[in-house]
Amino acid sequence: MEKIALGNSVLQSTRLIYGCMRIVGDQSADSKAKGKKALQAALDAGYNHFDHADIYGGGECETLFGEFLKENPGLRDELIITSKCGVVFKGNPAPSSPGRYDFRKDHILKSVDGTLSRLGIDTLDLLLLHRPDYLFHPDEVADAFAEMTHAGKVRHFGVSNFRPSQLTLLQSSLEQLLLVNQVEINIHNIDTLLDGTLDQCIESGITPQAWCPLGGVVYPAWGNTFTPETEERIKKEFDRQSEIYGVENWIIMLAWILKLPSQVAPIIGSTDPDRIATAKKALEIDYTREDWYRLLEARNGQPVP
Ligand SMILES: NC(=O)c1ccc[n+]([C@@H]2O[C@H](COP(=O)([O-])OP(=O)(O)OC[C@H]3O[C@@H](n4cnc5c(N)ncnc54)[C@H](OP(=O)(O)O)[C@@H]3O)[C@@H](O)[C@H]2O)c1
């Protein structure tokens, strides 16, 4: 599979990343067995980059991945492993605790220790701050990053769901260059095309990664605001393009994201082995600028001015 450099680093990531958020399903033994088959399918299809977070499956996704690594000696060195920290779910640690973000140094260090232990590895290739903590001070994060770098626990750093000003603020305190901004991009959510996020990625040599790339195509996107009429209009255009390119609608969606000039790396979250492999078709089709704009117009319900 095509590879791209992650930010300004030497890390060569496959253009499609495999997202591990769903690999434990409902946490049953059957779901976990299905999750391991999905991981194997991703490897067989050539993915070399696997995306985690400390909160996925309450830590169970990282634990399952750790088991998978143990069952496949030598595999770890062939992979880029990313994880994230900074989100704390409601009810933790006390039942009355609210959901929140936490970029305090102690929290970051503790979270990364947990991630390394669950994955059964010594070093994480890439750590992302999951969602901007409105109470963060960049110097405190810089301190945490420096400590983890010097301890050999994390090689590289990035962010997720950061607006351009938040990324610039954090970068101003860091000794390391941020490599990645992982953001939601799909037919429903095109905020990053409009708010400067993807422009900043090109300008600063940062790799954007797209989470939930299929939201609005195969399932309703987060905070869906589309009316049934809009959904029908978009589907009609997807169906038209699907016919022309000879692929399913969701492949068109991935091709639309891949066409963005900032070299977005979509994160594939399917646990179906066929879909994990078929996603690569999006890298093969010659998707035109005209069709890119047709889909944008279908989404917006009006021609570009
Ligand atoms: N940074 C963040 O804030 C953030 C937030 C969310 C996610 N993420 C990352 O992004 C990754 C991808 O997110 P995602 O899992 O939501 O991505 P996705 O690839 O948009 O969605 C995957 C889901 O769509 C279903 N699906 C895929 N193709 C389908 C089809 N043709 N027909 C019907 N259903 C289909 C899959 O079901 P099957 O398994 O049955 O195929 C699965 O439930 C996650 O794993 C995680 O690593 C990051």
XYZ file of C-alpha atoms and ligand atoms in Angstrom:
353
model
C 0.000 0.000 0.000
C 1.098 3.594 -0.690
C 3.059 5.096 2.213
C 3.497 8.680 3.371
C 5.848 10.305 5.875
C 4.163 11.200 9.148
C 4.697 14.944 9.456
C 8.390 15.806 9.268
C 9.473 12.439 10.671
C 11.119 9.372 9.172
C 8.057 7.275 10.019
C 6.485 5.880 6.848
C 2.803 5.202 7.429
C 0.492 3.430 5.025
C -1.990 5.916 3.582
C -4.852 3.990 5.183
C -4.568 3.534 8.932
C -6.403 0.793 10.777
C -8.520 2.156 13.666
C -8.775 -0.156 16.672
C -11.707 1.541 18.428
C -14.175 -1.243 17.600
C -11.980 -4.367 17.887
C -13.476 -5.630 21.154
C -17.085 -4.989 20.097
C -19.372 -5.836 23.011
C -16.364 -7.304 24.868
C -17.612 -10.893 24.445
C -15.142 -13.657 23.541
C -16.750 -13.858 20.069
C -16.324 -10.133 19.483
C -12.695 -10.260 20.569
C -12.015 -13.222 18.252
C -13.613 -11.184 15.446
C -11.385 -8.244 16.448
C -8.242 -10.361 16.095
C -9.399 -11.528 12.663
C -9.855 -7.877 11.719
C -6.304 -7.093 12.854
C -4.985 -10.007 10.791
C -7.017 -8.808 7.789
C -5.501 -5.332 8.156
C -1.989 -6.803 8.223
C -2.727 -9.029 5.230
C -4.041 -5.992 3.335
C -0.763 -4.162 4.051
C -1.753 -1.647 6.752
C 1.282 -0.844 8.912
C -0.241 1.812 11.187
C -2.698 1.041 14.008
C -4.607 3.696 15.912
C -5.589 3.330 19.579
C -6.670 5.406 22.575
C -6.475 4.683 26.274
C -10.296 4.858 26.436
C -11.204 2.517 23.555
C -13.198 -0.347 25.042
C -12.184 0.997 28.474
C -8.578 -0.104 27.713
C -9.623 -3.508 26.372
C -8.772 -2.599 22.755
C -5.144 -1.980 23.720
C -5.123 -5.177 25.811
C -6.426 -7.248 22.882
C -3.837 -5.671 20.590
C -1.142 -6.510 23.161
C -2.257 -10.162 23.052
C -2.158 -10.076 19.257
C 1.418 -8.746 19.330
C 2.458 -11.489 21.741
C 0.965 -14.121 19.444
C 2.959 -12.679 16.514
C 6.590 -12.374 17.602
C 8.591 -9.807 15.641
C 5.460 -8.009 14.454
C 5.806 -5.001 16.732
C 8.929 -3.721 14.916
C 7.084 -3.641 11.589
C 4.280 -1.425 12.854
C 3.570 2.164 13.728
C 1.499 2.168 16.897
C -0.384 5.307 17.867
C -2.380 5.891 21.023
C -4.098 8.855 22.601
C -4.725 10.274 26.028
C -6.504 13.191 27.654
C -10.169 12.164 27.646
C -11.688 11.123 30.978
C -15.135 9.561 30.878
C -17.973 10.568 33.165
C -18.143 8.494 36.368
C -14.359 8.289 36.727
C -13.063 8.110 39.426
C -16.288 8.820 41.395
C -19.784 8.044 40.104
C -20.563 11.770 40.164
C -17.401 12.825 38.235
C -18.210 14.628 34.965
C -16.781 13.803 31.552
C -13.725 16.026 30.995
C -10.346 16.480 29.365
C -7.100 16.320 31.322
C -3.696 17.402 30.004
C -2.091 17.718 33.417
C 1.362 16.183 33.474
C 0.479 13.482 35.999
C -2.541 12.399 34.013
C -0.614 12.186 30.726
C 2.260 10.206 32.286
C -0.104 7.811 34.051
C -2.170 7.269 30.933
C 0.879 6.465 28.801
C 2.198 4.012 31.394
C -1.185 2.254 31.271
C -1.150 2.169 27.467
C 2.387 0.727 27.304
C 1.516 -1.902 29.872
C -1.706 -2.956 28.094
C 0.023 -3.072 24.694
C 2.989 -4.909 26.235
C 5.524 -2.622 24.516
C 8.296 -0.317 25.774
C 7.809 2.591 23.406
C 4.846 4.154 21.657
C 5.620 5.464 18.154
C 3.112 8.296 18.340
C 1.108 9.797 21.182
C -1.807 12.116 20.387
C -3.622 14.417 22.777
C -7.165 13.224 22.138
C -9.289 16.366 22.487
C -8.193 19.871 23.505
C -8.327 20.409 27.257
C -9.685 23.948 27.709
C -7.684 24.169 30.943
C -4.315 23.154 29.486
C -1.139 25.168 29.690
C 1.332 24.344 26.903
C 4.351 24.461 29.233
C 2.911 21.686 31.391
C 2.300 19.494 28.341
C 5.822 20.275 27.084
C 7.187 19.110 30.410
C 5.270 15.830 30.155
C 6.409 15.280 26.541
C 10.047 15.965 27.454
C 9.919 13.488 30.323
C 8.401 10.736 28.169
C 10.902 11.393 25.370
C 13.850 11.189 27.719
C 12.476 8.033 29.350
C 12.173 6.452 25.871
C 8.429 5.899 26.320
C 7.192 7.929 23.340
C 8.973 8.625 20.026
C 6.728 11.271 18.485
C 3.761 13.452 19.379
C 0.685 14.857 17.731
C -2.806 16.096 18.514
C -6.388 15.278 17.694
C -9.399 17.542 17.226
C -7.219 20.637 17.700
C -8.117 23.932 16.065
C -5.235 25.750 14.357
C -4.744 28.239 17.220
C -4.611 25.439 19.808
C -2.019 23.544 17.771
C 0.081 26.690 17.293
C -0.085 27.437 21.014
C 1.047 23.956 22.000
C 3.783 23.836 19.351
C 5.193 27.132 20.666
C 6.168 25.425 23.939
C 7.460 22.131 22.555
C 10.971 21.007 21.711
C 9.481 18.334 19.390
C 7.569 18.978 16.157
C 3.952 17.828 16.224
C 3.472 15.276 13.444
C -0.268 14.738 13.209
C -3.677 16.325 13.739
C -6.363 13.610 13.792
C -9.741 15.145 12.998
C -13.224 14.169 11.877
C -13.693 14.430 8.117
C -16.667 12.959 6.299
C -19.485 14.123 4.043
C -21.286 15.622 7.060
C -18.353 17.246 8.851
C -16.188 19.428 6.594
C -15.212 21.911 9.332
C -11.477 21.303 8.827
C -11.757 22.382 5.190
C -13.227 25.680 6.341
C -11.511 26.608 9.607
C -7.868 26.543 8.513
C -7.009 23.148 10.050
C -6.053 21.473 6.763
C -4.306 24.638 5.508
C -2.183 24.629 8.645
C -1.296 20.989 7.994
C 0.132 21.843 4.567
C 1.901 24.950 5.840
C 3.474 23.202 8.841
C 4.132 19.787 7.319
C 1.606 18.065 9.592
C -0.219 14.899 8.513
C -3.995 15.127 8.918
C -5.766 11.870 9.728
C -9.519 11.448 9.211
C -11.580 9.666 11.850
C -15.102 8.346 11.179
C -14.535 8.891 7.445
C -17.751 7.036 6.621
C -20.061 9.031 8.907
C -23.016 10.236 6.852
C -22.502 7.466 4.291
C -22.959 4.105 6.040
C -24.156 5.447 9.402
C -25.331 8.888 10.605
C -22.385 11.158 11.444
C -21.904 12.531 14.976
C -24.431 15.295 15.650
C -26.118 14.633 12.290
C -27.982 17.718 11.073
C -28.842 16.492 7.579
C -32.523 16.475 6.668
C -33.935 13.423 4.845
C -34.028 15.550 1.647
C -30.319 16.358 1.989
C -29.482 12.726 2.644
C -31.418 11.697 -0.451
C -29.683 14.308 -2.610
C -26.230 13.218 -1.395
C -27.041 9.550 -1.868
C -28.188 10.197 -5.427
C -24.801 11.743 -6.262
C -22.938 8.940 -4.476
C -24.985 6.388 -6.440
C -24.212 8.161 -9.716
C -20.477 8.229 -9.014
C -20.512 4.691 -7.696
C -21.863 3.555 -11.078
C -19.194 5.480 -12.987
C -16.225 4.265 -10.930
C -17.570 0.753 -10.344
C -17.122 0.884 -6.556
C -19.481 1.225 -3.583
C -20.499 4.607 -2.164
C -18.186 4.363 0.830
C -15.174 3.956 -1.453
C -16.199 7.180 -3.215
C -16.261 8.858 0.211
C -12.703 7.710 0.934
C -11.568 8.858 -2.526
C -13.141 12.271 -1.837
C -11.092 12.570 1.364
C -7.912 11.297 -0.308
C -8.268 13.991 -2.992
C -7.660 16.753 -0.419
C -4.223 18.294 -1.077
C -3.084 18.011 2.543
C -2.632 14.229 2.054
C -5.202 13.142 4.593
C -4.788 9.585 5.908
C -8.248 8.060 6.493
C -8.610 5.744 9.499
C -10.573 2.623 8.596
C -12.697 1.351 11.482
C -14.461 -1.642 9.922
C -14.080 -5.022 11.611
C -15.132 -6.826 8.430
C -12.109 -8.449 6.710
C -13.502 -7.854 3.201
C -14.171 -4.172 3.839
C -10.750 -3.695 5.451
C -9.129 -4.969 2.246
C -11.612 -3.377 -0.167
C -10.956 0.088 1.289
C -7.706 0.089 -0.722
C -9.770 0.531 -3.912
C -10.109 4.187 -2.905
C -6.362 4.564 -3.505
C -6.644 3.070 -6.962
C -9.459 4.999 -8.628
C -8.727 8.122 -10.636
C -11.178 10.385 -8.848
C -11.761 13.626 -10.712
C -11.844 17.199 -9.495
C -15.253 17.569 -11.219
C -16.767 14.703 -9.222
C -15.224 16.064 -6.021
C -17.099 19.320 -6.556
C -20.308 17.549 -7.619
C -20.372 15.770 -4.265
C -19.657 19.017 -2.415
C -22.541 20.682 -4.228
C -24.844 17.752 -3.444
C -23.840 18.068 0.211
C -24.338 21.825 0.322
C -27.553 21.804 -1.699
C -26.314 24.675 -3.829
C -23.712 25.283 -6.499
C -20.425 26.852 -5.458
C -20.773 30.629 -5.854
N -9.594 11.124 17.477
C -10.876 10.951 17.687
O -11.545 11.765 18.356
C -11.555 9.729 17.130
C -12.953 9.581 17.229
C -13.535 8.429 16.682
C -12.727 7.471 16.044
N -11.368 7.640 15.995
C -10.490 6.667 15.298
O -10.967 6.536 13.968
C -11.164 5.163 13.666
C -12.237 5.019 12.620
O -13.498 5.471 13.144
P -14.798 4.662 12.792
O -14.652 3.261 13.259
O -15.982 5.419 13.242
O -14.661 4.697 11.190
P -15.504 4.295 9.956
O -14.585 3.498 9.096
O -16.103 5.573 9.417
O -16.729 3.401 10.473
C -16.631 2.060 10.766
C -18.024 1.557 11.042
O -18.785 1.613 9.812
C -19.260 0.318 9.510
N -19.157 0.135 8.056
C -18.069 0.321 7.288
N -18.363 0.093 5.986
C -19.671 -0.246 5.951
C -20.566 -0.573 4.910
N -20.160 -0.595 3.645
N -21.849 -0.856 5.230
C -22.262 -0.836 6.510
N -21.453 -0.527 7.565
C -20.176 -0.232 7.274
C -18.351 -0.638 10.229
O -19.035 -1.856 10.460
P -18.286 -3.262 10.164
O -17.297 -3.432 11.260
O -19.408 -4.262 10.193
O -17.653 -3.141 8.807
C -18.049 0.113 11.504
O -19.104 -0.043 12.430
C -11.465 4.517 15.021
O -11.214 3.130 15.015
C -10.504 5.264 15.918
O -9.216 4.671 15.781
C -10.781 8.761 16.514
